[in-house]
Every structure is written in structure tokens, then in C-alpha cells.
Amino acid sequence: RTDLFILVCDYFNLDEKYLKLIKAKGKKIAYIFVGDDVRWYYSMKQEFEMYGLNPVPYDEDYDYSVQGLEMRLRKIRNVEKYADLICSKREQAQLQIREFMHYPMIINIKDFKPIYEQRISSPLIVHAPSSKVAKGSKYVIKAIEKLKSDGFSFEFKLIHNVKHSIALKEYANADIVIDQLFIPGAGKLSSEAMALGKVVLSKMAYGIYNQGFPIDECPIIDVDPESIYEQLRSIILDHKRRKKLAIQGRRYAEKYLDVTHFTNNILRFLQTGEMAYSFKPYFFSKYYYPESQDAEDCINKWSKLIENESFCKGESIYKVPNKN
């Protein structure tokens, strides 16, 4: 007997009939969005540029057509209509309307044994992109090459397309781990590296982009394409700081990123209605302009699905294209 369905990303391939069926049986649904399943390039670009952030670049196989938009909107609006709880992140929520609980890149902390030792000289730097384009690998490699030419002593490994178990061994042996340079907030690589007691560099946008999640204690070094060289240079030379950050990273992972915290927050919501780390998306309603007439038509088509829902009251859910 199942009372709660926790659905992640493309579970059931988001055929809405499954969501309807689950609700008709009186069951609860918690749905987790994880990234590009809901992040739409054009709305992301508009929001990031509004905050002075670099838009995320994508590989050639990214679908920029209205079909790509429709795939995301169909999923988002059906989940907004039928789920009891939505979990997402602000940086991917430019098309979302309904309040959600922040979903950090969780880990089972018990699976990670920290190794805090930091090499005094020639630290090992690891970069492990899931997508070299979206993660900014060309800027990382450019910074690495410049540091080498400037005479700094370190080792570097680029890890790509290997088994997760092998990648974890490489992270465990590293001193410094570089995640990504565009999307504010820590990804899975950052979570795993901090749990292993490593110094982590990733895009955070501290003080610029409120992520709806506690990051005041986060020890990740904020980097982007413009700052990656200087930040790497500084941390390579500062062995004392590296040792401090390694310990802080593990503590942060234990306090905020362990899976038990997340599951307890889901249970608390279902029992009390109190949502931990909640965020009410506002970009879609206040600022987003469709990039084309086809995009406008697609958006308005899926707005009809939720127009009578309570969370839409007072929201601008129907859109017109940007005429500028």
C-alpha cells in the first residue's frame, strides 16, 4: 500500500494521466524538478541577464524550438496542477508559478568518507563536467593553461564520461574540485566533493542571486569565466585556507545536504503544511516575455490548464511577446 509518490524529473515520462490516476486514488505526490527538465533557455537568459549573470550556454543538441518549450511547460503545468508538493530550484524556475520547496543536490553523507589532507605543493585539481559547454570547461582549461604558463605548481585532471564509482575515487584523491561556472548554486559534484572534504569552486553569485536556501555558511568559492583564473591562483597558494575550507565543506554537507534532511522536510510538509526553504517564483509573472509568437501561443495554451487554481490568483499567467 503506497500513500506517497515521490517522482523525479522524467518519471513516467510525465504522462499526465499517471498524475491524474494517483490523485484519483487519494494518494500524495511530491514532484522533484532537477534542472533542464524545466529550465528554458530564453527565460533563463532573460532572468540571468537582469541580475548581471552570464546565461548558460548549451550544446548543439539543445532544442531551442517551441517543441522544447512545450515539453517543459506540459510538465511544469501538470505538476503544478496535481502535485501536493513541488521541489525545485530558483535558477531553473523561470517558467514556474507555484510555490516550491528548494531541492539541494542531496547525498547520503554516510557514503562519503572525508579526506581532509591538502597537499602543500602541487595540489591536484579536478574538473568533472557532465556537459563541457554548459559547465564552462573551456574557461576552466584556459585558466589552467595560463596558470601552468605562469609557473604555478599543481596537477590537473579532466574527468568526463567515466563511471560514477571511478569518478568518486578521483574526487577523493583531489585537493580542489571545480564544478561549473554559470548556474548559481551547488550541483551534485559540489555536494559530493564537499562531503569528501575537498575545496570546491563553483558559481554561487553570493549577494546577487537569492537561492531560497541557506548559503551563508557555504564554503564554496564563487567563480565565473572572468574570475576562475584569479580564484584558482589564490587558493593554490593558500594552503592554510584550503585546509579550513575542506573541513567547512564537510560540515556544510552534513548540516544541509544529507538526504535525511530533505526527506524529513517532505514528511513535515505532508504532516503540517509547513514548507522548509520555500520559494515563490515571480519571474514568469512579472518579467518574462515570450521570445516569439509561437512561444506566446504555447505559453497561453498551457496557462489554461491552471487558470482556475488558487495559486494563480493575482498572477499574470497569460503572456504577450516582447515587442522591443
Tab-separated table of C-alpha atoms in Angstrom:
chain	number	residue	atom	x	y	z
A	1	ARG	CA	0.000	0.000	0.000
A	2	THR	CA	1.504	3.316	-1.115
A	3	ASP	CA	0.467	6.650	0.365
A	4	LEU	CA	3.148	8.927	-1.110
A	5	PHE	CA	4.690	9.010	-4.588
A	6	ILE	CA	7.995	10.882	-4.898
A	7	LEU	CA	8.503	11.437	-8.615
A	8	VAL	CA	11.792	12.703	-10.036
A	9	CYS	CA	12.334	14.520	-13.326
A	10	ASP	CA	11.148	12.243	-16.155
A	11	TYR	CA	9.433	9.590	-14.038
A	12	PHE	CA	6.539	8.125	-16.053
A	13	ASN	CA	7.825	10.414	-18.848
A	14	LEU	CA	5.346	12.864	-17.354
A	15	ASP	CA	2.279	11.393	-18.999
A	16	GLU	CA	-0.281	13.428	-17.082
A	17	LYS	CA	-2.706	10.515	-16.918
A	18	TYR	CA	-0.481	8.961	-14.234
A	19	LEU	CA	-0.655	12.111	-12.137
A	20	LYS	CA	-4.436	12.170	-12.503
A	21	LEU	CA	-4.661	8.490	-11.601
A	22	ILE	CA	-2.550	8.894	-8.471
A	23	LYS	CA	-4.675	11.821	-7.314
A	24	ALA	CA	-7.909	9.977	-8.094
A	25	LYS	CA	-6.749	7.203	-5.760
A	26	GLY	CA	-6.341	9.733	-2.949
A	27	LYS	CA	-2.549	9.467	-2.857
A	28	LYS	CA	0.009	12.228	-2.247
A	29	ILE	CA	2.529	13.389	-4.851
A	30	ALA	CA	5.879	15.095	-4.277
A	31	TYR	CA	7.492	16.004	-7.591
A	32	ILE	CA	11.162	16.955	-7.967
A	33	PHE	CA	12.460	19.073	-10.851
A	34	VAL	CA	16.212	18.714	-11.292
A	35	GLY	CA	17.416	21.144	-13.995
A	36	ASP	CA	16.994	21.197	-17.731
A	37	ASP	CA	13.791	19.216	-17.458
A	38	VAL	CA	12.226	22.614	-16.645
A	39	ARG	CA	14.893	25.253	-17.335
A	40	TRP	CA	14.093	27.032	-20.604
A	41	TYR	CA	16.986	28.803	-22.316
A	42	TYR	CA	15.215	32.028	-23.275
A	43	SER	CA	13.543	32.664	-19.910
A	44	MET	CA	16.763	31.726	-18.074
A	45	LYS	CA	18.713	34.126	-20.291
A	46	GLN	CA	16.311	36.968	-19.575
A	47	GLU	CA	16.460	36.439	-15.816
A	48	PHE	CA	20.218	35.890	-15.549
A	49	GLU	CA	20.971	38.995	-17.612
A	50	MET	CA	18.622	41.003	-15.370
A	51	TYR	CA	20.991	40.158	-12.489
A	52	GLY	CA	24.167	40.676	-14.499
A	53	LEU	CA	24.871	36.938	-14.753
A	54	ASN	CA	26.156	35.060	-17.777
A	55	PRO	CA	23.467	32.916	-19.444
A	56	VAL	CA	24.135	29.196	-19.520
A	57	PRO	CA	25.458	28.064	-22.924
A	58	TYR	CA	24.247	24.740	-24.274
A	59	ASP	CA	25.441	22.001	-26.598
A	60	GLU	CA	24.248	21.844	-30.188
A	61	ASP	CA	21.618	19.219	-29.360
A	62	TYR	CA	19.627	21.582	-27.105
A	63	ASP	CA	16.131	22.072	-28.541
A	64	TYR	CA	15.553	25.832	-28.852
A	65	SER	CA	12.332	25.362	-30.821
A	66	VAL	CA	8.808	25.777	-29.484
A	67	GLN	CA	8.731	21.978	-29.073
A	68	GLY	CA	11.432	22.340	-26.425
A	69	LEU	CA	9.343	24.962	-24.649
A	70	GLU	CA	6.178	22.862	-24.868
A	71	MET	CA	7.917	19.811	-23.416
A	72	ARG	CA	8.824	21.846	-20.342
A	73	LEU	CA	5.526	23.682	-19.974
A	74	ARG	CA	3.486	20.499	-20.265
A	75	LYS	CA	5.478	19.019	-17.414
A	76	ILE	CA	5.512	22.134	-15.228
A	77	ARG	CA	1.833	22.992	-15.511
A	78	ASN	CA	0.636	19.424	-14.938
A	79	VAL	CA	2.838	19.100	-11.877
A	80	GLU	CA	1.676	22.487	-10.602
A	81	LYS	CA	-1.918	21.329	-11.016
A	82	TYR	CA	-1.695	17.856	-9.470
A	83	ALA	CA	1.279	17.616	-7.084
A	84	ASP	CA	0.881	18.142	-3.354
A	85	LEU	CA	4.468	19.346	-3.065
A	86	ILE	CA	6.860	20.646	-5.724
A	87	CYS	CA	10.619	20.633	-5.211
A	88	SER	CA	12.816	22.753	-7.464
A	89	LYS	CA	15.482	25.476	-7.534
A	90	ARG	CA	15.151	29.129	-8.298
A	91	GLU	CA	17.825	29.091	-11.022
A	92	GLN	CA	15.717	26.673	-13.082
A	93	ALA	CA	12.264	28.013	-12.170
A	94	GLN	CA	11.805	30.868	-14.640
A	95	LEU	CA	8.663	29.230	-16.088
A	96	GLN	CA	7.222	28.179	-12.739
A	97	ILE	CA	4.368	29.933	-10.901
A	98	ARG	CA	3.519	27.831	-7.865
A	99	GLU	CA	5.497	27.968	-4.599
A	100	PHE	CA	8.026	25.164	-4.188
A	101	MET	CA	10.469	23.729	-1.658
A	102	HIS	CA	14.120	24.148	-2.516
A	103	TYR	CA	15.780	20.931	-3.657
A	104	PRO	CA	19.523	20.925	-2.946
A	105	MET	CA	21.711	18.354	-4.632
A	106	ILE	CA	21.335	15.836	-1.824
A	107	ILE	CA	23.681	12.982	-0.938
A	108	ASN	CA	23.757	10.155	1.565
A	109	ILE	CA	26.506	11.524	3.788
A	110	LYS	CA	27.264	8.033	5.131
A	111	ASP	CA	28.518	7.025	1.677
A	112	PHE	CA	31.350	9.576	1.784
A	113	LYS	CA	34.450	9.284	3.945
A	114	PRO	CA	36.206	12.651	4.100
A	115	ILE	CA	39.921	13.009	3.408
A	116	TYR	CA	40.957	16.433	4.643
A	117	GLU	CA	44.663	16.334	3.807
A	118	GLN	CA	45.690	19.088	1.422
A	119	ARG	CA	48.944	18.842	-0.495
A	120	ILE	CA	51.225	21.721	0.424
A	121	SER	CA	52.756	21.838	-3.034
A	122	SER	CA	51.384	20.641	-6.364
A	123	PRO	CA	47.743	20.246	-5.278
A	124	LEU	CA	45.593	18.062	-7.504
A	125	ILE	CA	42.789	19.957	-9.230
A	126	VAL	CA	39.868	18.005	-10.697
A	127	HIS	CA	37.153	19.216	-13.067
A	128	ALA	CA	34.382	16.744	-13.912
A	129	PRO	CA	31.744	18.280	-16.211
A	130	SER	CA	28.588	16.438	-17.218
A	131	SER	CA	28.490	18.867	-20.163
A	132	LYS	CA	31.694	20.655	-21.105
A	133	VAL	CA	29.786	23.512	-22.730
A	134	ALA	CA	27.181	24.146	-20.024
A	135	LYS	CA	29.709	23.764	-17.209
A	136	GLY	CA	32.179	26.212	-18.738
A	137	SER	CA	35.037	23.753	-19.261
A	138	LYS	CA	36.761	25.832	-21.937
A	139	TYR	CA	37.205	28.654	-19.424
A	140	VAL	CA	38.477	26.244	-16.790
A	141	ILE	CA	41.035	24.792	-19.205
A	142	LYS	CA	42.084	28.269	-20.341
A	143	ALA	CA	42.716	29.255	-16.710
A	144	ILE	CA	44.634	26.027	-16.074
A	145	GLU	CA	46.841	26.606	-19.120
A	146	LYS	CA	47.585	30.179	-18.052
A	147	LEU	CA	48.461	29.079	-14.526
A	148	LYS	CA	50.839	26.480	-15.949
A	149	SER	CA	52.471	29.020	-18.244
A	150	ASP	CA	52.824	31.406	-15.288
A	151	GLY	CA	54.815	28.771	-13.429
A	152	PHE	CA	52.383	27.631	-10.759
A	153	SER	CA	52.859	24.096	-9.438
A	154	PHE	CA	49.810	21.814	-9.482
A	155	GLU	CA	48.336	18.756	-11.188
A	156	PHE	CA	45.116	18.785	-13.195
A	157	LYS	CA	42.663	16.071	-14.243
A	158	LEU	CA	39.661	16.484	-16.523
A	159	ILE	CA	37.170	13.698	-15.795
A	160	HIS	CA	34.444	13.062	-18.344
A	161	ASN	CA	32.348	10.081	-19.434
A	162	VAL	CA	33.581	7.676	-16.753
A	163	LYS	CA	31.657	5.508	-14.306
A	164	HIS	CA	30.467	7.326	-11.222
A	165	SER	CA	32.359	4.966	-8.929
A	166	ILE	CA	35.609	5.767	-10.741
A	167	ALA	CA	34.903	9.494	-10.674
A	168	LEU	CA	34.332	9.387	-6.910
A	169	LYS	CA	37.779	7.862	-6.387
A	170	GLU	CA	39.285	10.719	-8.380
A	171	TYR	CA	37.414	13.289	-6.290
A	172	ALA	CA	38.597	11.597	-3.094
A	173	ASN	CA	42.218	11.921	-4.229
A	174	ALA	CA	41.862	15.565	-5.224
A	175	ASP	CA	42.606	18.707	-3.233
A	176	ILE	CA	40.497	21.121	-5.277
A	177	VAL	CA	37.346	20.344	-7.286
A	178	ILE	CA	35.891	22.690	-9.911
A	179	ASP	CA	32.169	22.248	-10.566
A	180	GLN	CA	30.724	24.793	-13.024
A	181	LEU	CA	30.839	28.486	-13.939
A	182	PHE	CA	27.327	29.579	-14.934
A	183	ILE	CA	24.440	28.280	-12.796
A	184	PRO	CA	24.138	29.814	-9.308
A	185	GLY	CA	24.114	27.172	-6.599
A	186	ALA	CA	25.941	23.940	-5.960
A	187	GLY	CA	25.460	20.941	-8.232
A	188	LYS	CA	25.902	17.255	-7.492
A	189	LEU	CA	29.650	17.434	-8.000
A	190	SER	CA	29.921	20.199	-5.396
A	191	SER	CA	27.883	18.208	-2.875
A	192	GLU	CA	29.970	15.073	-3.328
A	193	ALA	CA	33.257	16.972	-3.216
A	194	MET	CA	32.344	18.825	-0.027
A	195	ALA	CA	31.245	15.557	1.581
A	196	LEU	CA	34.683	14.164	0.712
A	197	GLY	CA	36.416	17.090	2.390
A	198	LYS	CA	37.573	18.940	-0.728
A	199	VAL	CA	37.894	22.597	-1.617
A	200	VAL	CA	35.152	23.412	-4.131
A	201	LEU	CA	34.904	26.152	-6.747
A	202	SER	CA	31.560	26.802	-8.449
A	203	LYS	CA	29.215	29.597	-9.483
A	204	MET	CA	27.337	30.858	-6.415
A	205	ALA	CA	26.524	34.557	-7.063
A	206	TYR	CA	26.650	35.346	-3.345
A	207	GLY	CA	24.815	38.546	-2.528
A	208	ILE	CA	23.377	38.803	-6.034
A	209	TYR	CA	21.039	35.869	-6.551
A	210	ASN	CA	18.893	34.734	-3.633
A	211	GLN	CA	18.552	30.985	-3.995
A	212	GLY	CA	15.949	30.404	-1.284
A	213	PHE	CA	18.331	28.116	0.610
A	214	PRO	CA	20.893	28.738	3.387
A	215	ILE	CA	24.228	29.596	1.789
A	216	ASP	CA	25.675	31.961	4.412
A	217	GLU	CA	27.733	29.067	5.767
A	218	CYS	CA	28.563	27.611	2.359
A	219	PRO	CA	32.349	27.447	1.820
A	220	ILE	CA	32.218	27.078	-1.955
A	221	ILE	CA	34.450	29.629	-3.691
A	222	ASP	CA	32.356	31.667	-6.128
A	223	VAL	CA	33.741	31.608	-9.672
A	224	ASP	CA	32.700	32.511	-13.195
A	225	PRO	CA	34.525	32.718	-16.540
A	226	GLU	CA	36.020	36.082	-15.589
A	227	SER	CA	37.254	35.138	-12.094
A	228	ILE	CA	38.274	31.484	-12.376
A	229	TYR	CA	41.963	32.238	-13.018
A	230	GLU	CA	42.435	34.573	-10.046
A	231	GLN	CA	40.432	32.385	-7.659
A	232	LEU	CA	42.403	29.295	-8.629
A	233	ARG	CA	45.678	31.159	-8.352
A	234	SER	CA	44.766	32.386	-4.871
A	235	ILE	CA	43.620	29.049	-3.481
A	236	ILE	CA	46.559	27.099	-4.917
A	237	LEU	CA	48.921	29.346	-2.957
A	238	ASP	CA	46.905	29.413	0.279
A	239	HIS	CA	47.393	26.013	1.909
A	240	LYS	CA	46.045	27.207	5.273
A	241	ARG	CA	42.787	28.388	3.697
A	242	ARG	CA	42.434	25.158	1.744
A	243	LYS	CA	42.629	23.108	4.942
A	244	LYS	CA	39.981	25.309	6.557
A	245	LEU	CA	37.599	25.146	3.585
A	246	ALA	CA	37.929	21.362	3.335
A	247	ILE	CA	36.636	20.947	6.890
A	248	GLN	CA	33.915	23.552	6.430
A	249	GLY	CA	32.684	21.814	3.275
A	250	ARG	CA	32.124	18.515	5.043
A	251	ARG	CA	30.288	20.266	7.888
A	252	TYR	CA	28.067	22.111	5.437
A	253	ALA	CA	27.233	18.867	3.616
A	254	GLU	CA	26.361	17.170	6.899
A	255	LYS	CA	24.156	20.051	8.049
A	256	TYR	CA	22.259	20.799	4.843
A	257	LEU	CA	22.817	18.246	2.070
A	258	ASP	CA	22.255	14.844	3.669
A	259	VAL	CA	19.225	13.084	2.199
A	260	THR	CA	17.650	12.624	5.639
A	261	HIS	CA	17.159	16.395	5.988
A	262	PHE	CA	15.312	16.524	2.679
A	263	THR	CA	13.066	13.543	3.350
A	264	ASN	CA	12.249	14.869	6.818
A	265	ASN	CA	11.252	18.185	5.258
A	266	ILE	CA	8.904	16.387	2.859
A	267	LEU	CA	7.299	14.469	5.728
A	268	ARG	CA	6.956	17.636	7.783
A	269	PHE	CA	5.161	19.363	4.909
A	270	LEU	CA	2.747	16.470	4.428
A	271	GLN	CA	2.007	16.326	8.171
A	272	THR	CA	1.827	20.046	8.991
A	273	GLY	CA	1.727	22.009	5.714
A	274	GLU	CA	4.920	23.831	6.731
A	275	MET	CA	7.343	24.108	3.822
A	276	ALA	CA	11.063	24.324	4.596
A	277	TYR	CA	13.139	26.592	2.354
A	278	SER	CA	10.157	27.688	0.308
A	279	PHE	CA	10.390	29.946	-2.715
A	280	LYS	CA	7.581	31.670	-4.608
A	281	PRO	CA	8.624	32.122	-8.245
A	282	TYR	CA	7.905	35.577	-9.594
A	283	PHE	CA	9.984	35.965	-12.738
A	284	PHE	CA	7.432	34.370	-15.067
A	285	SER	CA	4.564	36.547	-13.859
A	286	LYS	CA	6.436	39.844	-13.601
A	287	TYR	CA	9.242	39.886	-16.129
A	288	TYR	CA	9.232	37.113	-18.721
A	289	TYR	CA	8.383	37.981	-22.309
A	290	PRO	CA	7.985	35.136	-24.825
A	291	GLU	CA	10.696	35.170	-27.434
A	292	SER	CA	8.282	34.627	-30.345
A	293	GLN	CA	4.618	34.454	-31.297
A	294	ASP	CA	4.829	30.653	-31.267
A	295	ALA	CA	6.225	30.782	-27.726
A	296	GLU	CA	3.396	33.094	-26.652
A	297	ASP	CA	0.799	30.716	-28.093
A	298	CYS	CA	2.404	27.745	-26.360
A	299	ILE	CA	2.564	29.515	-23.000
A	300	ASN	CA	-1.041	30.645	-23.159
A	301	LYS	CA	-2.189	27.178	-24.177
A	302	TRP	CA	-0.742	25.630	-21.017
A	303	SER	CA	-1.823	28.547	-18.831
A	304	LYS	CA	-5.410	27.441	-19.429
A	305	LEU	CA	-4.704	24.230	-17.516
A	306	ILE	CA	-4.091	26.099	-14.260
A	307	GLU	CA	-6.016	29.367	-14.701
A	308	ASN	CA	-8.598	28.429	-12.052
A	309	GLU	CA	-6.103	27.174	-9.462
A	310	SER	CA	-5.798	29.194	-6.247
A	311	PHE	CA	-2.078	29.805	-6.701
A	312	CYS	CA	-2.802	31.679	-9.952
A	313	LYS	CA	-4.967	34.363	-8.375
A	314	GLY	CA	-3.376	37.758	-8.942
A	315	GLU	CA	-0.698	36.271	-11.221
A	316	SER	CA	-0.062	37.237	-14.841
A	317	ILE	CA	-0.187	33.761	-16.316
A	318	TYR	CA	-1.050	34.799	-19.873
A	319	LYS	CA	1.751	36.417	-21.829
A	320	VAL	CA	2.421	38.628	-24.819
A	321	PRO	CA	5.691	38.602	-26.751
A	322	ASN	CA	8.351	41.217	-26.230
A	323	LYS	CA	7.823	43.856	-28.891
A	324	ASN	CA	11.170	45.567	-28.281
